Amino acid sequence: MNCREARRELGASALGALDQDTARALEEHLAACPGCRAEAAAYQEATTAFPLWLPLRRAPAALRERVLSAVRRPLPHAPPRTDEGQRWRWALAAAAAVVLAAVLSWAIILQREVNDLRGEQRRLVTAQATASALLQTQAEAQAHLEAQRAVLLLVLGEDVSYLEMRGPDRGAEAKAVYVWSRNQRLGVLLADGLSAPPPDMTYEFWFETGEGEVSGGTFAPSDDGAASLVVHPREGMGRPRSFVVTLEPAKGSPEAEGPVVLRGDLP
Amino acid sequence: MAERNVSTRRASLDPGTSAAGDPQGSSGLDDQRLMARICQGDVPAFEALFDRYCDLVYSISLYIVRDAALAEEVVQDVFLRLWRRPDQYDAAHGRFLPWLLSVARNRAIDERRRQGRRLRHEEAAGSHRQLALPTDDAGDPVLAALLSEDRATVRRALQQLPEEQRRTIELAYFGGFTQREIAQALRQPLGTVKTRIRLGMHKLRAALSDGR
């Protein structure tokens, strides 16, 4: 993108009205062009006056009391409310706290395993077959650690949500929980009880939306049946109605065609 | 007496301070000093900031989500987030109030999307509701008085725009819609929408920076 092209997009950029590709190209240009950056700042400054466009409305007095009560109260800060949505959010927050405690313990155990594995790897570096197996295990452990860190980020955020996922058959061993934050555009799948996929197959996580399935990534369980996957929901994706795990070809699949292993339906 | 940003005649959002007093003197502090106190857990400082701007945040939220209960949720969420994470505002990146209103706008747009509201053709074409030019308010008379000159500047700037440019900019800013979404809803060519935004924003920028 050159300066002429960039400056044609600055007004829309200040409004947040660019599509992703154009926004990205503009961002790259602005990073390298101080002149266009200054122009961009001027457009951004103009938008700060836009709220003055609106009629000024007085906020209800009860709102002030609710907010200040929450601030004065020790955590959790949210004021008592009686609607079902708030009770559901508190149940999720409590469940997320339980998940966090378990995850922290798991993270400590895994960190030790990773450290142990690193040492073992150095000692066996000349034994190629054994080193390959250990690298695979370390990669799995690192993936689990990444998942734990993501969960920590989520539960420290403000809008964490949590949904249990079950197998289609009653009594199925496989189960999972999907923890996510819409604002952080981040989710983590923590699964257990998964059997090893057949050769050339893998597990794949999907968002089921009104427009179809959107993949969140593939993963494989460790020997004990546990698995984790850090998910970055695609921008512009429709609102999901369900989370699903299916069994797909090893390199993943553009659509969810395989059997459903885990499912969680949003209310 | 409220302090004003008098260094330029540009439309600004710096009413600065409220007129009410309090024993610990929070109400007399500017926004950045209040935020510094809020970072230390100063409740009166938070109260002062809340009282100063809750009506503005409520107004922009109500306009975007179009539901009083949802607007209250947005206000609560924005200010509680500010209380819990005051470090998210960085004074080096700009003034406090534009940042606060940007947070409120984004939160309200997210809430609107969560409610599944899509831009329908009728709404985009303006048959649902038109954005009126700012007139007398039902809100805080003190804040309204503080902002009166700035609002007059914005009013003059808006009056310079053709209706279709003003409407397109309103859809983008308050609706959170992309140019493509607006074009689809208005059943207009994408190039037409882009031109309206480009020309309209160019005029607004010039008018608001000159205070004309």
Tab-separated table of N, CA and C in Angstrom, chain B residues 20-156:
chain	number	residue	atom	x	y	z
B	20	ALA	N	-19.076	19.518	41.690
B	20	ALA	CA	-19.373	19.070	43.056
B	20	ALA	C	-18.087	18.909	43.851
B	21	GLY	N	-18.165	19.176	45.137
B	21	GLY	CA	-16.973	18.998	45.968
B	21	GLY	C	-17.037	17.711	46.739
B	22	ASP	N	-15.972	17.290	47.327
B	22	ASP	CA	-15.980	16.134	48.220
B	22	ASP	C	-14.829	16.308	49.195
B	23	PRO	N	-14.962	15.696	50.344
B	23	PRO	CA	-14.000	15.962	51.420
B	23	PRO	C	-12.568	15.684	51.021
B	24	GLN	N	-12.376	14.676	50.163
B	24	GLN	CA	-11.009	14.325	49.840
B	24	GLN	C	-10.527	14.998	48.574
B	25	GLY	N	-11.351	15.879	48.021
B	25	GLY	CA	-10.894	16.699	46.912
B	25	GLY	C	-10.815	15.983	45.591
B	26	SER	N	-11.426	14.803	45.423
B	26	SER	CA	-11.325	14.084	44.157
B	26	SER	C	-12.002	14.832	43.035
B	27	SER	N	-13.120	15.499	43.319
B	27	SER	CA	-13.882	16.089	42.239
B	27	SER	C	-13.147	17.231	41.579
B	28	GLY	N	-12.129	17.790	42.241
B	28	GLY	CA	-11.413	18.905	41.640
B	28	GLY	C	-10.241	18.480	40.782
B	29	LEU	N	-10.009	17.200	40.662
B	29	LEU	CA	-8.847	16.710	39.932
B	29	LEU	C	-9.202	16.426	38.481
B	30	ASP	N	-8.174	16.545	37.607
B	30	ASP	CA	-8.423	16.208	36.219
B	30	ASP	C	-8.455	14.686	36.058
B	31	ASP	N	-8.829	14.274	34.860
B	31	ASP	CA	-9.090	12.851	34.642
B	31	ASP	C	-7.861	12.005	34.917
B	32	GLN	N	-6.707	12.467	34.476
B	32	GLN	CA	-5.532	11.605	34.605
B	32	GLN	C	-5.113	11.477	36.060
B	33	ARG	N	-5.316	12.532	36.817
B	33	ARG	CA	-4.966	12.417	38.243
B	33	ARG	C	-5.978	11.517	38.958
B	34	LEU	N	-7.214	11.588	38.542
B	34	LEU	CA	-8.193	10.672	39.131
B	34	LEU	C	-7.832	9.239	38.801
B	35	MET	N	-7.419	8.991	37.561
B	35	MET	CA	-7.048	7.625	37.186
B	35	MET	C	-5.843	7.158	37.994
B	36	ALA	N	-4.914	8.064	38.233
B	36	ALA	CA	-3.747	7.681	39.035
B	36	ALA	C	-4.190	7.266	40.432
B	37	ARG	N	-5.191	7.971	40.983
B	37	ARG	CA	-5.703	7.599	42.308
B	37	ARG	C	-6.468	6.295	42.248
B	38	ILE	N	-7.199	6.101	41.159
B	38	ILE	CA	-7.958	4.857	41.025
B	38	ILE	C	-7.012	3.668	40.963
B	39	CYS	N	-5.844	3.863	40.348
B	39	CYS	CA	-4.844	2.786	40.330
B	39	CYS	C	-4.404	2.394	41.738
B	40	GLN	N	-4.556	3.330	42.682
B	40	GLN	CA	-4.225	3.029	44.076
B	40	GLN	C	-5.433	2.542	44.865
B	41	GLY	N	-6.539	2.325	44.172
B	41	GLY	CA	-7.738	1.834	44.847
B	41	GLY	C	-8.543	2.909	45.555
B	42	ASP	N	-8.425	4.151	45.090
B	42	ASP	CA	-9.109	5.281	45.720
B	42	ASP	C	-10.581	5.303	45.280
B	43	VAL	N	-11.483	4.933	46.181
B	43	VAL	CA	-12.908	4.859	45.824
B	43	VAL	C	-13.502	6.243	45.533
B	44	PRO	N	-13.237	7.275	46.353
B	44	PRO	CA	-13.788	8.601	46.019
B	44	PRO	C	-13.351	9.090	44.633
B	45	ALA	N	-12.132	8.762	44.245
B	45	ALA	CA	-11.664	9.158	42.911
B	45	ALA	C	-12.502	8.463	41.846
B	46	PHE	N	-12.789	7.179	42.068
B	46	PHE	CA	-13.627	6.453	41.118
B	46	PHE	C	-15.029	7.050	41.074
B	47	GLU	N	-15.554	7.373	42.235
B	47	GLU	CA	-16.899	7.971	42.283
B	47	GLU	C	-16.933	9.285	41.504
B	48	ALA	N	-15.878	10.080	41.663
B	48	ALA	CA	-15.832	11.368	40.962
B	48	ALA	C	-15.829	11.155	39.453
B	49	LEU	N	-15.032	10.176	39.007
B	49	LEU	CA	-14.946	9.915	37.567
B	49	LEU	C	-16.259	9.351	37.051
B	50	PHE	N	-16.867	8.497	37.848
B	50	PHE	CA	-18.143	7.911	37.443
B	50	PHE	C	-19.214	9.001	37.312
B	51	ASP	N	-19.280	9.850	38.331
B	51	ASP	CA	-20.295	10.906	38.301
B	51	ASP	C	-20.059	11.863	37.133
B	52	ARG	N	-18.804	12.029	36.801
B	52	ARG	CA	-18.462	12.962	35.726
B	52	ARG	C	-18.923	12.431	34.370
B	53	TYR	N	-18.788	11.120	34.143
B	53	TYR	CA	-18.954	10.621	32.777
B	53	TYR	C	-20.019	9.541	32.593
B	54	CYS	N	-20.715	9.162	33.639
B	54	CYS	CA	-21.642	8.039	33.452
B	54	CYS	C	-22.762	8.408	32.484
B	55	ASP	N	-23.200	9.674	32.493
B	55	ASP	CA	-24.276	10.053	31.575
B	55	ASP	C	-23.813	9.964	30.122
B	56	LEU	N	-22.570	10.390	29.854
B	56	LEU	CA	-22.053	10.311	28.486
B	56	LEU	C	-21.952	8.850	28.047
B	57	VAL	N	-21.401	8.028	28.918
B	57	VAL	CA	-21.253	6.608	28.584
B	57	VAL	C	-22.631	5.980	28.397
B	58	TYR	N	-23.565	6.346	29.255
B	58	TYR	CA	-24.925	5.813	29.141
B	58	TYR	C	-25.563	6.263	27.831
B	59	SER	N	-25.348	7.516	27.461
B	59	SER	CA	-25.966	8.054	26.248
B	59	SER	C	-25.466	7.315	25.011
B	60	ILE	N	-24.151	7.114	24.915
B	60	ILE	CA	-23.643	6.451	23.717
B	60	ILE	C	-24.058	4.984	23.723
B	61	SER	N	-24.082	4.359	24.902
B	61	SER	CA	-24.493	2.957	24.981
B	61	SER	C	-25.954	2.806	24.594
B	62	LEU	N	-26.796	3.694	25.114
B	62	LEU	CA	-28.233	3.605	24.824
B	62	LEU	C	-28.480	3.785	23.341
B	63	TYR	N	-27.745	4.700	22.727
B	63	TYR	CA	-27.961	4.927	21.301
B	63	TYR	C	-27.594	3.686	20.489
B	64	ILE	N	-26.541	2.994	20.886
B	64	ILE	CA	-26.073	1.857	20.106
B	64	ILE	C	-26.923	0.608	20.369
B	65	VAL	N	-27.193	0.294	21.635
B	65	VAL	CA	-27.902	-0.956	21.927
B	65	VAL	C	-29.418	-0.789	21.892
B	66	ARG	N	-29.904	0.481	22.045
B	66	ARG	CA	-31.324	0.778	21.895
B	66	ARG	C	-32.207	0.048	22.901
B	67	ASP	N	-31.652	-0.186	24.059
B	67	ASP	CA	-32.406	-0.849	25.123
B	67	ASP	C	-31.829	-0.341	26.446
B	68	ALA	N	-32.718	0.215	27.295
B	68	ALA	CA	-32.224	0.869	28.517
B	68	ALA	C	-31.524	-0.121	29.443
B	69	ALA	N	-32.091	-1.338	29.586
B	69	ALA	CA	-31.482	-2.318	30.497
B	69	ALA	C	-30.103	-2.735	29.993
B	70	LEU	N	-29.989	-2.963	28.689
B	70	LEU	CA	-28.686	-3.341	28.127
B	70	LEU	C	-27.698	-2.192	28.249
B	71	ALA	N	-28.181	-0.966	28.034
B	71	ALA	CA	-27.298	0.194	28.165
B	71	ALA	C	-26.760	0.286	29.592
B	72	GLU	N	-27.602	0.009	30.571
B	72	GLU	CA	-27.131	0.033	31.959
B	72	GLU	C	-26.072	-1.043	32.181
B	73	GLU	N	-26.283	-2.219	31.592
B	73	GLU	CA	-25.267	-3.282	31.715
B	73	GLU	C	-23.947	-2.841	31.122
B	74	VAL	N	-23.999	-2.175	29.984
B	74	VAL	CA	-22.764	-1.722	29.341
B	74	VAL	C	-22.053	-0.720	30.247
B	75	VAL	N	-22.795	0.230	30.782
B	75	VAL	CA	-22.194	1.234	31.660
B	75	VAL	C	-21.539	0.556	32.864
B	76	GLN	N	-22.280	-0.366	33.467
B	76	GLN	CA	-21.745	-1.080	34.635
B	76	GLN	C	-20.483	-1.819	34.276
B	77	ASP	N	-20.502	-2.520	33.139
B	77	ASP	CA	-19.352	-3.306	32.717
B	77	ASP	C	-18.148	-2.403	32.454
B	78	VAL	N	-18.373	-1.284	31.768
B	78	VAL	CA	-17.273	-0.378	31.416
B	78	VAL	C	-16.625	0.178	32.678
B	79	PHE	N	-17.441	0.642	33.603
B	79	PHE	CA	-16.852	1.285	34.786
B	79	PHE	C	-16.264	0.271	35.758
B	80	LEU	N	-16.868	-0.922	35.878
B	80	LEU	CA	-16.273	-1.926	36.763
B	80	LEU	C	-14.959	-2.429	36.179
B	81	ARG	N	-14.903	-2.539	34.858
B	81	ARG	CA	-13.651	-2.928	34.216
B	81	ARG	C	-12.593	-1.847	34.465
B	82	LEU	N	-13.002	-0.587	34.390
B	82	LEU	CA	-12.069	0.514	34.657
B	82	LEU	C	-11.565	0.429	36.099
B	83	TRP	N	-12.435	0.078	37.020
B	83	TRP	CA	-12.044	-0.041	38.434
B	83	TRP	C	-11.073	-1.200	38.630
B	84	ARG	N	-11.352	-2.336	37.988
B	84	ARG	CA	-10.524	-3.522	38.207
B	84	ARG	C	-9.234	-3.470	37.411
B	85	ARG	N	-9.269	-2.820	36.257
B	85	ARG	CA	-8.078	-2.789	35.403
B	85	ARG	C	-7.776	-1.352	34.952
B	86	PRO	N	-7.490	-0.442	35.887
B	86	PRO	CA	-7.207	0.945	35.477
B	86	PRO	C	-5.929	1.040	34.652
B	87	ASP	N	-5.076	0.022	34.765
B	87	ASP	CA	-3.821	0.025	34.006
B	87	ASP	C	-4.055	-0.095	32.515
B	88	GLN	N	-5.278	-0.452	32.106
B	88	GLN	CA	-5.537	-0.570	30.674
B	88	GLN	C	-5.563	0.793	29.987
B	89	TYR	N	-5.716	1.871	30.750
B	89	TYR	CA	-5.614	3.217	30.162
B	89	TYR	C	-4.176	3.674	30.308
B	90	ASP	N	-3.590	4.090	29.177
B	90	ASP	CA	-2.217	4.583	29.165
B	90	ASP	C	-2.258	6.040	28.721
B	91	ALA	N	-1.936	6.944	29.629
B	91	ALA	CA	-1.999	8.368	29.323
B	91	ALA	C	-1.093	8.743	28.153
B	92	ALA	N	-0.050	7.953	27.918
B	92	ALA	CA	0.872	8.263	26.822
B	92	ALA	C	0.206	8.110	25.466
B	93	HIS	N	-0.900	7.366	25.419
B	93	HIS	CA	-1.578	7.104	24.149
B	93	HIS	C	-2.716	8.076	23.883
B	94	GLY	N	-2.969	9.022	24.777
B	94	GLY	CA	-4.030	9.983	24.487
B	94	GLY	C	-4.836	10.333	25.713
B	95	ARG	N	-5.822	11.212	25.509
B	95	ARG	CA	-6.634	11.694	26.608
B	95	ARG	C	-7.574	10.615	27.111
B	96	PHE	N	-7.999	10.803	28.355
B	96	PHE	CA	-8.785	9.762	29.001
B	96	PHE	C	-10.182	9.634	28.393
B	97	LEU	N	-10.866	10.736	28.203
B	97	LEU	CA	-12.275	10.628	27.820
B	97	LEU	C	-12.454	9.977	26.444
B	98	PRO	N	-11.671	10.346	25.439
B	98	PRO	CA	-11.825	9.605	24.181
B	98	PRO	C	-11.580	8.112	24.353
B	99	TRP	N	-10.631	7.748	25.201
B	99	TRP	CA	-10.381	6.331	25.448
B	99	TRP	C	-11.601	5.699	26.097
B	100	LEU	N	-12.155	6.355	27.103
B	100	LEU	CA	-13.315	5.814	27.807
B	100	LEU	C	-14.487	5.636	26.854
B	101	LEU	N	-14.746	6.630	26.021
B	101	LEU	CA	-15.875	6.541	25.100
B	101	LEU	C	-15.627	5.487	24.021
B	102	SER	N	-14.363	5.305	23.647
B	102	SER	CA	-14.050	4.247	22.701
B	102	SER	C	-14.327	2.883	23.321
B	103	VAL	N	-13.940	2.708	24.567
B	103	VAL	CA	-14.225	1.449	25.273
B	103	VAL	C	-15.731	1.228	25.356
B	104	ALA	N	-16.462	2.285	25.688
B	104	ALA	CA	-17.915	2.171	25.824
B	104	ALA	C	-18.550	1.839	24.483
B	105	ARG	N	-18.106	2.510	23.440
B	105	ARG	CA	-18.653	2.256	22.107
B	105	ARG	C	-18.410	0.803	21.696
B	106	ASN	N	-17.166	0.332	21.886
B	106	ASN	CA	-16.840	-1.036	21.489
B	106	ASN	C	-17.639	-2.051	22.296
B	107	ARG	N	-17.787	-1.801	23.587
B	107	ARG	CA	-18.544	-2.717	24.444
B	107	ARG	C	-20.004	-2.749	24.024
B	108	ALA	N	-20.547	-1.568	23.697
B	108	ALA	CA	-21.945	-1.497	23.286
B	108	ALA	C	-22.142	-2.196	21.939
B	109	ILE	N	-21.193	-2.040	21.027
B	109	ILE	CA	-21.301	-2.712	19.731
B	109	ILE	C	-21.228	-4.223	19.925
B	110	ASP	N	-20.339	-4.680	20.805
B	110	ASP	CA	-20.264	-6.117	21.106
B	110	ASP	C	-21.590	-6.621	21.646
B	111	GLU	N	-22.205	-5.846	22.537
B	111	GLU	CA	-23.478	-6.251	23.122
B	111	GLU	C	-24.556	-6.301	22.050
B	112	ARG	N	-24.515	-5.324	21.162
B	112	ARG	CA	-25.479	-5.304	20.072
B	112	ARG	C	-25.314	-6.536	19.193
B	113	ARG	N	-24.072	-6.915	18.908
B	113	ARG	CA	-23.817	-8.098	18.085
B	113	ARG	C	-24.252	-9.346	18.832
B	114	ARG	N	-24.023	-9.355	20.146
B	114	ARG	CA	-24.407	-10.526	20.935
B	114	ARG	C	-25.913	-10.720	20.915
B	115	GLN	N	-26.613	-9.602	20.826
B	115	GLN	CA	-28.063	-9.698	20.738
B	115	GLN	C	-28.498	-10.129	19.341
B	116	GLY	N	-27.524	-10.310	18.465
B	116	GLY	CA	-27.821	-10.844	17.151
B	116	GLY	C	-28.417	-9.830	16.216
B	117	ARG	N	-28.155	-8.542	16.486
B	117	ARG	CA	-28.788	-7.540	15.641
B	117	ARG	C	-27.945	-7.351	14.386
B	118	ARG	N	-28.544	-7.616	13.287
B	118	ARG	CA	-27.872	-7.394	12.022
B	118	ARG	C	-28.384	-6.099	11.401
B	119	LEU	N	-27.578	-5.568	10.503
B	119	LEU	CA	-27.974	-4.329	9.852
B	119	LEU	C	-28.962	-4.667	8.754
B	120	ARG	N	-30.199	-4.308	8.990
B	120	ARG	CA	-31.219	-4.568	7.985
B	120	ARG	C	-31.281	-3.396	7.025
B	121	HIS	N	-31.772	-3.685	5.877
B	121	HIS	CA	-31.818	-2.659	4.848
B	121	HIS	C	-32.635	-1.461	5.322
B	122	GLU	N	-33.774	-1.738	5.974
B	122	GLU	CA	-34.655	-0.647	6.390
B	122	GLU	C	-33.947	0.257	7.383
B	123	GLU	N	-33.224	-0.369	8.298
B	123	GLU	CA	-32.520	0.410	9.311
B	123	GLU	C	-31.427	1.248	8.653
B	124	ALA	N	-30.677	0.621	7.722
B	124	ALA	CA	-29.577	1.330	7.084
B	124	ALA	C	-30.093	2.481	6.243
B	125	ALA	N	-31.244	2.248	5.581
B	125	ALA	CA	-31.772	3.282	4.701
B	125	ALA	C	-32.391	4.423	5.480
B	126	GLY	N	-32.551	4.215	6.798
B	126	GLY	CA	-32.981	5.333	7.610
B	126	GLY	C	-34.447	5.347	7.941
B	127	SER	N	-35.190	4.337	7.491
B	127	SER	CA	-36.607	4.368	7.786
B	127	SER	C	-36.877	3.999	9.230
B	128	HIS	N	-35.911	3.329	9.874
B	128	HIS	CA	-36.120	2.928	11.260
B	128	HIS	C	-35.923	4.103	12.201
B	129	ARG	N	-34.788	4.718	12.109
B	129	ARG	CA	-34.552	5.875	12.965
B	129	ARG	C	-33.440	6.705	12.363
B	130	GLN	N	-33.620	7.974	12.374
B	130	GLN	CA	-32.591	8.863	11.872
B	130	GLN	C	-31.861	9.465	13.057
B	131	LEU	N	-30.597	9.683	12.875
B	131	LEU	CA	-29.834	10.371	13.904
B	131	LEU	C	-30.118	11.848	13.781
B	132	ALA	N	-30.773	12.411	14.778
B	132	ALA	CA	-31.084	13.828	14.737
B	132	ALA	C	-29.860	14.621	15.137
B	133	LEU	N	-29.822	15.832	14.683
B	133	LEU	CA	-28.769	16.728	15.139
B	133	LEU	C	-28.973	16.994	16.622
B	134	PRO	N	-27.916	17.175	17.400
B	134	PRO	CA	-28.065	17.338	18.854
B	134	PRO	C	-28.948	18.534	19.203
B	135	THR	N	-29.851	18.317	20.114
B	135	THR	CA	-30.761	19.380	20.557
B	135	THR	C	-30.722	19.408	22.076
B	136	ASP	N	-31.724	19.992	22.688
B	136	ASP	CA	-31.767	20.027	24.143
B	136	ASP	C	-31.796	18.634	24.724
B	137	ASP	N	-31.181	18.479	25.878
B	137	ASP	CA	-30.986	17.159	26.446
B	137	ASP	C	-31.790	16.976	27.710
B	138	ALA	N	-32.026	15.687	28.030
B	138	ALA	CA	-32.651	15.372	29.317
B	138	ALA	C	-31.587	15.040	30.345
B	139	GLY	N	-30.329	15.202	29.993
B	139	GLY	CA	-29.263	14.745	30.871
B	139	GLY	C	-28.807	15.798	31.863
B	140	ASP	N	-27.609	15.643	32.324
B	140	ASP	CA	-27.032	16.476	33.362
B	140	ASP	C	-26.869	17.910	32.841
B	141	PRO	N	-27.531	18.868	33.443
B	141	PRO	CA	-27.447	20.241	32.921
B	141	PRO	C	-26.031	20.818	33.050
B	142	VAL	N	-25.310	20.370	34.074
B	142	VAL	CA	-23.945	20.886	34.245
B	142	VAL	C	-23.079	20.398	33.090
B	143	LEU	N	-23.142	19.094	32.830
B	143	LEU	CA	-22.325	18.540	31.753
B	143	LEU	C	-22.788	19.098	30.419
B	144	ALA	N	-24.115	19.223	30.253
B	144	ALA	CA	-24.624	19.760	28.996
B	144	ALA	C	-24.096	21.174	28.781
B	145	ALA	N	-24.043	21.953	29.837
B	145	ALA	CA	-23.535	23.312	29.703
B	145	ALA	C	-22.050	23.308	29.374
B	146	LEU	N	-21.315	22.416	30.012
B	146	LEU	CA	-19.888	22.350	29.749
B	146	LEU	C	-19.611	21.986	28.297
B	147	LEU	N	-20.447	21.144	27.741
B	147	LEU	CA	-20.214	20.648	26.389
B	147	LEU	C	-20.898	21.494	25.326
B	148	SER	N	-21.594	22.547	25.717
B	148	SER	CA	-22.458	23.243	24.756
B	148	SER	C	-21.664	23.810	23.583
B	149	GLU	N	-20.493	24.381	23.870
B	149	GLU	CA	-19.743	24.955	22.752
B	149	GLU	C	-19.262	23.855	21.812
B	150	ASP	N	-18.779	22.760	22.408
B	150	ASP	CA	-18.320	21.651	21.578
B	150	ASP	C	-19.466	21.073	20.766
B	151	ARG	N	-20.626	20.966	21.362
B	151	ARG	CA	-21.762	20.400	20.644
B	151	ARG	C	-22.173	21.323	19.511
B	152	ALA	N	-22.057	22.644	19.725
B	152	ALA	CA	-22.377	23.577	18.648
B	152	ALA	C	-21.402	23.402	17.485
B	153	THR	N	-20.147	23.144	17.810
B	153	THR	CA	-19.153	22.923	16.762
B	153	THR	C	-19.476	21.663	15.975
B	154	VAL	N	-19.827	20.604	16.695
B	154	VAL	CA	-20.170	19.352	16.015
B	154	VAL	C	-21.412	19.564	15.161
B	155	ARG	N	-22.386	20.293	15.681
B	155	ARG	CA	-23.620	20.544	14.932
B	155	ARG	C	-23.304	21.258	13.620
B	156	ARG	N	-22.461	22.261	13.694
B	156	ARG	CA	-22.107	22.996	12.468
B	156	ARG	C	-21.393	22.070	11.485
